Coordinates of C-alpha atoms in Angstrom, one line a residue:
M1 CA 13.1 117.9 26.2
A2 CA 11.5 115.6 26.3
A3 CA 9.4 114.0 23.6
K4 CA 5.5 114.8 23.3
S5 CA 3.9 111.7 23.4
F6 CA 0.4 111.1 21.6
D7 CA -1.6 108.1 20.5
L8 CA -1.5 110.2 17.1
I9 CA 0.0 112.5 15.0
V10 CA -1.1 114.3 11.6
I11 CA 1.6 115.8 9.2
G12 CA -0.1 118.9 7.6
A13 CA -3.9 120.4 9.1
G14 CA -5.6 119.9 5.0
P15 CA -9.3 118.0 5.1
G16 CA -7.4 115.5 5.1
G17 CA -5.1 115.8 8.0
Y18 CA -7.2 117.8 10.2
V19 CA -11.3 115.4 9.7
A20 CA -7.8 112.6 10.8
A21 CA -7.3 114.7 13.7
I22 CA -11.1 115.3 14.7
R23 CA -12.0 111.5 14.4
G24 CA -9.1 110.6 16.3
A25 CA -9.9 112.5 19.3
Q26 CA -13.7 111.9 18.6
L27 CA -11.8 108.5 20.1
G28 CA -10.1 109.1 22.6
M29 CA -7.6 109.2 21.3
S30 CA -4.4 111.8 22.8
V31 CA -3.8 114.1 18.9
A32 CA -1.3 115.8 17.5
I33 CA -1.3 118.2 14.2
V34 CA 1.8 119.5 12.2
E35 CA 1.2 122.2 10.1
R36 CA 3.8 124.4 8.3
E37 CA 1.7 126.9 6.9
H38 CA -2.1 127.2 7.8
L39 CA -4.8 125.9 9.3
G40 CA -6.6 124.5 6.6
G41 CA -4.4 123.7 4.1
I42 CA -4.2 123.8 0.2
C43 CA -7.9 123.4 0.3
L44 CA -9.4 126.0 2.8
N45 CA -6.8 128.2 2.1
W46 CA -5.5 129.0 -1.5
G47 CA -8.1 126.2 -3.1
C48 CA -11.4 124.9 -3.6
I49 CA -13.1 127.9 -1.0
P50 CA -11.7 130.8 -2.1
T51 CA -12.7 129.8 -5.8
K52 CA -15.2 129.2 -5.1
A53 CA -16.0 133.0 -4.0
L54 CA -14.5 134.7 -6.2
L55 CA -16.4 131.7 -8.9
R56 CA -19.1 133.4 -7.8
S57 CA -18.5 136.8 -8.2
S58 CA -18.5 136.3 -11.0
E59 CA -21.6 134.3 -11.8
V60 CA -23.0 137.2 -10.1
F61 CA -21.6 140.0 -12.8
H62 CA -23.0 137.7 -15.7
L63 CA -26.3 137.6 -13.6
M64 CA -26.5 141.4 -13.7
H65 CA -25.6 141.4 -17.7
R66 CA -28.5 139.1 -17.9
A67 CA -31.1 141.1 -15.6
K68 CA -33.5 142.3 -19.1
E69 CA -33.6 138.6 -19.2
F70 CA -35.6 139.3 -15.6
G71 CA -37.1 142.1 -16.1
L72 CA -34.6 143.8 -14.0
K73 CA -32.7 147.6 -15.2
A74 CA -28.9 147.0 -14.3
E75 CA -27.0 150.0 -15.8
G76 CA -22.8 150.5 -15.5
I77 CA -22.3 147.4 -14.6
S78 CA -18.7 146.8 -13.8
Y79 CA -16.8 145.2 -10.5
D80 CA -13.4 146.2 -9.0
L81 CA -10.7 142.9 -8.8
D82 CA -9.0 144.5 -6.0
A83 CA -12.9 143.8 -4.0
V84 CA -13.9 140.5 -5.4
V85 CA -9.9 139.2 -4.8
K86 CA -9.9 140.6 -1.1
R87 CA -13.7 138.5 -0.4
S88 CA -12.4 135.6 -1.7
R89 CA -9.3 135.9 0.8
K90 CA -11.8 137.0 3.9
V91 CA -13.6 134.0 3.2
A92 CA -11.0 132.0 3.4
G93 CA -9.5 133.5 5.8
Q94 CA -12.7 132.9 8.6
L95 CA -12.7 129.1 7.4
S96 CA -9.3 128.9 8.2
G97 CA -10.1 130.6 12.1
G98 CA -12.7 127.8 12.5
I99 CA -10.7 125.1 12.0
G100 CA -8.7 126.2 14.7
H101 CA -11.4 126.5 16.7
L102 CA -12.3 123.1 15.9
M103 CA -9.2 121.4 17.8
K104 CA -9.2 123.4 20.1
K105 CA -12.9 122.5 20.5
N106 CA -11.0 118.7 20.1
K107 CA -8.3 119.5 22.0
I108 CA -6.5 118.9 19.8
T109 CA -2.4 119.6 20.0
V110 CA -1.4 122.2 17.7
V111 CA 2.5 122.3 15.9
M112 CA 3.1 124.7 14.0
G113 CA 6.3 123.3 11.7
A114 CA 8.1 121.6 9.3
A115 CA 7.5 117.6 10.3
K116 CA 9.9 114.9 9.4
L117 CA 9.6 111.8 10.4
T118 CA 12.9 110.8 12.5
G119 CA 12.1 106.8 12.9
K120 CA 9.1 104.3 13.9
G121 CA 6.2 106.9 15.9
K122 CA 9.2 109.7 16.2
V123 CA 8.5 112.8 14.2
S124 CA 10.9 115.6 14.7
V125 CA 8.9 119.2 14.0
K126 CA 11.0 122.4 13.0
T127 CA 9.5 125.0 14.9
D128 CA 9.9 128.8 14.9
K129 CA 11.6 128.4 18.8
G130 CA 13.9 125.3 17.7
D131 CA 12.9 121.5 17.7
E132 CA 10.5 119.7 19.0
E133 CA 10.6 115.8 19.0
L134 CA 6.6 114.4 19.3
I135 CA 6.3 109.9 19.4
A136 CA 3.2 108.1 18.9
K137 CA 1.6 104.8 17.7
N138 CA 0.3 105.6 14.7
I139 CA 1.2 108.3 12.6
V140 CA -1.0 109.9 9.8
L141 CA 1.0 111.7 6.1
A142 CA -1.1 114.5 4.7
T143 CA 1.3 116.9 3.6
G144 CA -1.1 117.2 0.1
A145 CA 0.3 118.7 -2.9
R146 CA 1.3 121.4 -4.8
A147 CA 1.2 122.4 -8.7
R148 CA 2.8 120.7 -11.4
E149 CA 5.2 122.9 -13.2
L150 CA 6.9 121.7 -17.0
P151 CA 10.0 122.9 -17.8
G152 CA 9.9 126.1 -19.4
L153 CA 6.4 127.1 -18.2
E154 CA 7.3 127.6 -14.3
A155 CA 5.9 129.8 -13.1
D156 CA 6.8 133.5 -12.6
G157 CA 4.3 135.6 -10.7
E158 CA 3.4 138.5 -13.3
R159 CA 3.6 137.0 -16.8
V160 CA 3.8 133.3 -15.8
W161 CA 1.2 132.9 -13.1
T162 CA 0.2 128.9 -10.9
Y163 CA -3.6 129.0 -9.2
K164 CA -1.8 131.2 -6.0
H165 CA -1.2 133.9 -8.3
A166 CA -4.8 133.5 -10.1
L167 CA -5.8 133.9 -6.7
Q168 CA -3.9 136.8 -6.7
P169 CA -3.7 138.7 -9.5
P170 CA -1.3 141.1 -9.5
H171 CA -3.1 142.7 -13.3
M172 CA -6.2 141.3 -15.1
P173 CA -5.0 139.6 -17.3
K174 CA -6.4 141.5 -21.2
K175 CA -5.5 137.5 -23.1
L176 CA -4.9 135.2 -20.8
L177 CA -4.4 131.7 -22.1
V178 CA -4.7 128.8 -19.8
I179 CA -2.7 125.6 -20.0
G180 CA -4.9 122.5 -18.8
S181 CA -8.4 121.6 -18.5
G182 CA -8.6 120.2 -15.8
A183 CA -11.1 121.6 -13.3
I184 CA -8.8 124.1 -11.6
G185 CA -7.6 125.6 -15.3
I186 CA -11.0 125.7 -16.8
E187 CA -12.4 127.4 -13.7
F188 CA -9.6 129.6 -14.2
A189 CA -10.4 130.0 -17.4
S190 CA -14.4 130.9 -16.9
F191 CA -13.5 133.2 -13.9
Y192 CA -10.9 135.4 -16.1
N193 CA -13.3 135.2 -18.7
T194 CA -17.1 136.3 -17.8
L195 CA -14.3 139.2 -16.2
G196 CA -13.5 139.7 -19.9
A197 CA -10.3 138.8 -21.0
E198 CA -10.1 137.3 -23.8
T199 CA -9.7 133.2 -23.2
T200 CA -7.5 130.7 -24.5
V201 CA -7.5 127.3 -22.7
V202 CA -5.0 124.9 -24.3
E203 CA -5.4 120.8 -23.8
V204 CA -3.1 118.2 -24.8
M205 CA -5.8 115.2 -24.4
D206 CA -8.8 114.9 -27.2
R207 CA -10.9 116.5 -25.4
V208 CA -11.5 119.3 -22.2
L209 CA -12.5 118.3 -18.9
P210 CA -10.9 114.7 -19.8
V211 CA -12.0 113.2 -16.9
E212 CA -15.4 113.9 -17.8
D213 CA -18.0 111.3 -20.1
A214 CA -17.5 112.1 -23.4
E215 CA -20.1 113.7 -24.4
I216 CA -20.5 116.0 -21.0
S217 CA -16.8 116.9 -22.1
A218 CA -18.6 117.8 -25.8
F219 CA -21.6 119.6 -23.8
A220 CA -19.3 122.0 -21.4
K221 CA -16.8 122.6 -24.8
K222 CA -19.9 123.9 -26.7
A223 CA -20.8 126.2 -23.9
F224 CA -16.8 127.5 -23.5
E225 CA -17.2 128.5 -26.5
K226 CA -20.8 130.4 -27.6
Q227 CA -18.7 132.3 -23.8
G228 CA -15.9 133.5 -26.3
M229 CA -13.4 130.9 -25.7
K230 CA -11.0 129.8 -27.5
I231 CA -10.2 125.5 -26.7
M232 CA -7.0 124.1 -28.8
Q233 CA -7.2 120.5 -27.9
K234 CA -4.5 118.3 -28.8
A235 CA -2.2 120.7 -28.3
M236 CA 0.3 121.9 -26.6
V237 CA 2.2 124.2 -25.3
K238 CA 6.2 124.1 -25.9
Q239 CA 7.6 127.4 -25.7
L240 CA 7.3 130.5 -23.3
D241 CA 8.9 133.3 -25.1
R242 CA 8.8 135.9 -21.9
A243 CA 8.5 139.8 -22.3
K244 CA 8.4 142.3 -20.2
D245 CA 4.2 143.1 -20.8
K246 CA 3.9 140.5 -22.9
V247 CA 4.3 136.1 -23.4
T248 CA 5.2 134.4 -26.6
A249 CA 3.5 130.9 -26.6
H250 CA 4.7 128.1 -29.2
I251 CA 2.3 126.1 -29.2
E252 CA 2.2 122.5 -31.2
V253 CA -1.2 121.6 -32.3
G254 CA -1.2 119.1 -36.1
G255 CA 1.9 118.6 -35.7
K256 CA 2.8 122.7 -36.5
V257 CA 3.3 125.1 -33.8
E258 CA 2.3 127.8 -33.6
K259 CA 2.3 131.6 -31.4
Q260 CA 0.5 133.6 -30.4
E261 CA 1.3 136.5 -28.0
F262 CA -1.0 136.7 -24.7
D263 CA -0.4 139.5 -21.7
T264 CA -1.2 136.6 -19.0
V265 CA -0.5 132.4 -19.0
I266 CA -2.2 130.3 -15.6
S267 CA -0.9 127.1 -15.9
A268 CA -3.1 124.3 -14.5
V269 CA -0.9 121.1 -15.8
G270 CA -1.4 119.3 -12.8
I271 CA 0.2 118.8 -9.3
V272 CA 2.5 116.3 -7.3
G273 CA 2.2 115.3 -3.9
N274 CA 3.8 117.2 -1.3
V275 CA 6.8 113.7 -0.3
E276 CA 9.9 115.7 0.2
G277 CA 11.7 116.1 3.3
L278 CA 9.5 113.7 5.6
G279 CA 12.2 111.2 6.1
L280 CA 10.3 109.1 3.8
E281 CA 12.9 106.8 2.0
E282 CA 14.9 106.1 5.3
L283 CA 11.4 103.7 6.7
G284 CA 11.2 102.6 3.6
V285 CA 7.6 104.2 2.2
K286 CA 7.3 103.3 -1.0
V287 CA 7.2 106.3 -3.2
D288 CA 6.2 106.2 -6.6
R289 CA 5.8 109.8 -8.7
T290 CA 5.3 111.5 -6.1
H291 CA 2.5 109.7 -4.8
V292 CA 3.4 107.4 -1.4
V293 CA 1.8 103.8 -2.3
T294 CA -0.9 102.9 0.2
D295 CA -3.0 100.1 0.2
E296 CA -7.5 100.3 0.5
Y297 CA -6.7 101.5 4.1
C298 CA -4.2 103.6 3.4
R299 CA -1.6 102.2 5.3
T300 CA 2.0 102.1 3.6
G301 CA 3.5 99.1 4.6
V302 CA 5.1 100.9 8.0
D303 CA 3.5 99.9 11.0
G304 CA 1.6 102.5 12.3
L305 CA 2.4 104.7 9.5
Y306 CA -1.2 105.7 6.5
A307 CA -1.0 108.2 3.6
I308 CA -4.3 109.7 3.4
G309 CA -5.3 113.0 0.7
D310 CA -3.5 114.3 -2.1
I311 CA 0.1 112.4 -1.3
A312 CA -1.3 109.4 -1.1
G313 CA -2.9 109.5 -4.9
A314 CA -6.2 109.9 -7.1
P315 CA -9.0 111.3 -7.2
W316 CA -7.0 115.0 -5.8
L317 CA -10.3 115.3 -4.4
A318 CA -10.3 117.4 -0.9
H319 CA -13.8 115.0 0.6
K320 CA -11.4 112.1 -0.9
A321 CA -9.3 112.8 1.8
S322 CA -11.6 113.6 4.4
H323 CA -13.6 110.8 3.9
E324 CA -9.9 109.5 3.7
G325 CA -9.2 110.5 7.6
V326 CA -12.6 109.6 9.1
M327 CA -11.4 106.0 8.1
V328 CA -7.4 105.8 9.4
A329 CA -9.6 107.1 12.9
E330 CA -11.0 104.8 13.2
L331 CA -9.1 101.7 11.9
M332 CA -6.4 102.8 14.4
A333 CA -9.6 102.8 17.2
G334 CA -9.7 99.4 16.0
K335 CA -13.3 99.6 14.3
H336 CA -14.1 98.2 11.1
P337 CA -14.6 100.9 8.6
H338 CA -15.5 100.6 4.7
P339 CA -12.3 101.1 2.5
V340 CA -12.8 104.3 0.5
K341 CA -14.4 103.0 -3.2
P342 CA -12.8 106.1 -5.4
E343 CA -14.9 104.8 -8.6
S344 CA -18.0 106.7 -5.9
I345 CA -16.5 110.1 -5.3
A346 CA -18.3 112.2 -7.1
G347 CA -16.2 114.7 -8.9
C348 CA -17.3 118.3 -9.4
T349 CA -16.2 121.5 -11.3
Y350 CA -17.4 125.0 -10.6
C351 CA -17.4 126.2 -14.4
H352 CA -20.3 128.0 -15.6
P353 CA -22.0 125.9 -16.5
Q354 CA -20.9 123.7 -13.8
V355 CA -20.3 119.4 -14.5
A356 CA -20.2 116.7 -10.8
S357 CA -19.4 113.3 -12.1
V358 CA -20.0 109.9 -9.8
G359 CA -18.8 106.9 -11.0
Y360 CA -17.8 104.9 -15.3
S361 CA -18.4 106.9 -18.2
E362 CA -19.6 105.2 -21.0
A363 CA -16.8 104.6 -22.2
K364 CA -15.4 103.6 -19.4
A365 CA -18.7 100.6 -18.4
K366 CA -18.4 99.1 -21.6
E367 CA -14.0 99.2 -21.0
L368 CA -15.0 97.0 -18.3
G369 CA -17.2 95.2 -19.9
Y370 CA -20.5 95.6 -18.8
E371 CA -23.9 95.6 -20.6
I372 CA -25.3 99.1 -19.8
K373 CA -28.4 101.3 -20.3
V374 CA -27.3 104.8 -20.7
G375 CA -30.5 107.7 -19.9
R376 CA -30.4 111.3 -20.7
F377 CA -32.5 114.7 -20.1
P378 CA -32.2 118.0 -21.2
F379 CA -32.3 120.6 -18.9
I380 CA -34.5 122.7 -21.7
G381 CA -37.2 119.8 -19.9
N382 CA -37.2 120.6 -16.6
G383 CA -39.6 123.9 -15.9
K384 CA -37.5 125.3 -12.6
A385 CA -34.0 125.2 -15.4
I386 CA -36.7 126.8 -17.7
A387 CA -38.2 129.9 -15.2
L388 CA -34.3 129.7 -13.6
G389 CA -33.0 130.7 -17.6
E390 CA -30.5 128.5 -16.9
E391 CA -31.8 125.8 -20.0
G392 CA -28.5 124.8 -21.4
G393 CA -27.5 121.5 -19.7
M394 CA -27.8 117.6 -20.1
I395 CA -27.8 114.6 -16.9
K396 CA -26.4 111.3 -18.1
T397 CA -27.3 108.2 -16.4
V398 CA -25.7 104.2 -17.2
F399 CA -26.8 101.8 -15.4
D400 CA -26.1 98.4 -15.8
A401 CA -28.7 96.5 -17.4
K402 CA -28.1 92.6 -16.1
T403 CA -28.3 94.6 -12.5
G404 CA -30.2 97.4 -12.6
E405 CA -27.3 99.0 -10.7
L406 CA -26.5 102.3 -11.3
L407 CA -22.9 102.2 -12.7
G408 CA -22.2 106.2 -13.9
A409 CA -24.6 109.7 -13.5
H410 CA -22.9 112.3 -15.0
M411 CA -23.8 116.1 -15.1
V412 CA -23.3 119.8 -16.5
G413 CA -25.6 122.7 -16.3
A414 CA -26.8 124.5 -13.6
E415 CA -26.5 123.6 -10.1
V416 CA -25.6 120.5 -10.9
T417 CA -22.8 119.6 -8.3
E418 CA -25.5 120.2 -5.9
L419 CA -27.5 117.8 -7.2
I420 CA -24.8 115.0 -7.3
Q421 CA -25.3 114.0 -4.3
G422 CA -28.0 112.1 -5.0
Y423 CA -25.7 109.5 -6.9
V424 CA -23.3 109.6 -4.7
V425 CA -25.5 108.0 -2.6
G426 CA -27.7 105.9 -4.6
R427 CA -24.8 104.4 -4.7
Q428 CA -23.5 103.9 -1.2
L429 CA -26.7 102.4 -1.4
E430 CA -26.1 99.9 -4.1
T431 CA -29.3 101.7 -5.8
T432 CA -31.4 99.6 -9.1
E433 CA -33.0 102.1 -11.7
E434 CA -36.4 100.6 -9.9
D435 CA -35.2 102.3 -6.7
L436 CA -34.8 105.5 -8.4
M437 CA -37.9 105.0 -10.5
N438 CA -39.6 104.6 -7.5
T439 CA -38.9 107.8 -5.9
V440 CA -40.6 110.9 -5.2
F441 CA -38.8 113.6 -6.7
P442 CA -39.8 117.3 -5.5
H443 CA -41.8 119.2 -8.2
P444 CA -40.8 121.5 -8.9
T445 CA -36.8 121.1 -8.6
L446 CA -33.4 120.5 -11.0
S447 CA -33.3 116.7 -9.4
E448 CA -36.9 116.0 -11.0
M449 CA -34.2 116.0 -13.9
M450 CA -32.5 113.1 -11.8
H451 CA -35.8 111.4 -12.4
E452 CA -36.3 111.5 -15.9
A453 CA -32.8 110.4 -16.7
V454 CA -33.1 106.9 -14.5
L455 CA -36.5 106.6 -16.5
D456 CA -34.7 107.6 -20.0
A457 CA -32.6 104.9 -20.0
Y458 CA -35.2 102.3 -19.1
G459 CA -37.7 104.1 -22.3
R460 CA -40.2 105.3 -19.3
V461 CA -39.1 108.9 -19.6
I462 CA -41.9 111.2 -19.4
H463 CA -41.5 115.3 -20.2
M464 CA -39.0 114.5 -23.8

């Protein structure tokens, strides 16, 4: 069978790949997209979306227990874990089906199967009906990543889980160990802790949420501990002894190893890029620690071959992948897009309380040699936060003292994942402190705290 020819072939239909395909089609290209599992990739099916659905259920459950604070009565409060999971899967399925509709709308050819590069501009796809050959001038690798598994801590799906098992749990944990306190680990810790699991989080670094500003991490840790979580920092799980109904974890902390028993363990120790079986070595594509090496425009060094999203390295975020997808499609079309700046990509963690940030932390800004001004504003000083019953939180800003450039913004508290985009836009527009000070924020809103945190950096805070 003769090879089918396209202007663009995208390998992987996650948030990077399908967006690259759509933008390519919008720009007049004939596009094929290859996916071996589900349209929407890990994000829509096993990551961003279903976890948010689970966390929404736990958030509502938490609020139901606080009914009396709001003058309401709620008795016999309980949950049905199977129904919670079923809703989560339904949400994921709805959005995955929506991607199929978008492919049809944009006349993108979808090929379900496993792809391999067989030469420059050539892709072979192993499908249920046999091999299918595709050729194109441009190819985008968007194969994503999977959970990292450490020796001795491998998941078995029964007592030791990855994020996939945690999304469709075979049982409700009673005593849970979460290994790793990055976004994935702390979100699952928050979910199961809220539903009643006795939860311990072990983090090898010196603080939870280690990529966040130290002050925000410390605030979040106190909040987690207040909710009953046990947080072990500078600690490492060395070994797991598995039995039928329990797991004994050997945890090293302070130079000593202690044993603790759990009925469930979630391993969330990072991710590895899906680079195997793609034929990268044969084409001379450089791979560093399971990630494809690219330049700022996601070019691999092989003419016409690009890599975007998780396979191309940090930050491992869906919105970064999508933006890279648009960028490479426009580059192919002869346009002049701006490269993605990692420091201008917001990170959001949907635990309780939520955490969000963009740009440099206070420590990083100092390390880079900036003379800085730092502003802070607590949720307790905001009328809307008090009305919502969400007084626990803070917003922090970091400015270049010489130019007024917003170097970074860091938040912890209710709905901060929805607030952070204001600062993201500010950084994109190269906003200074004067621009932000002169912006009128609506009242009463949580966003007023963003204004106050700017004012505080310059000694002009009003409500504190």
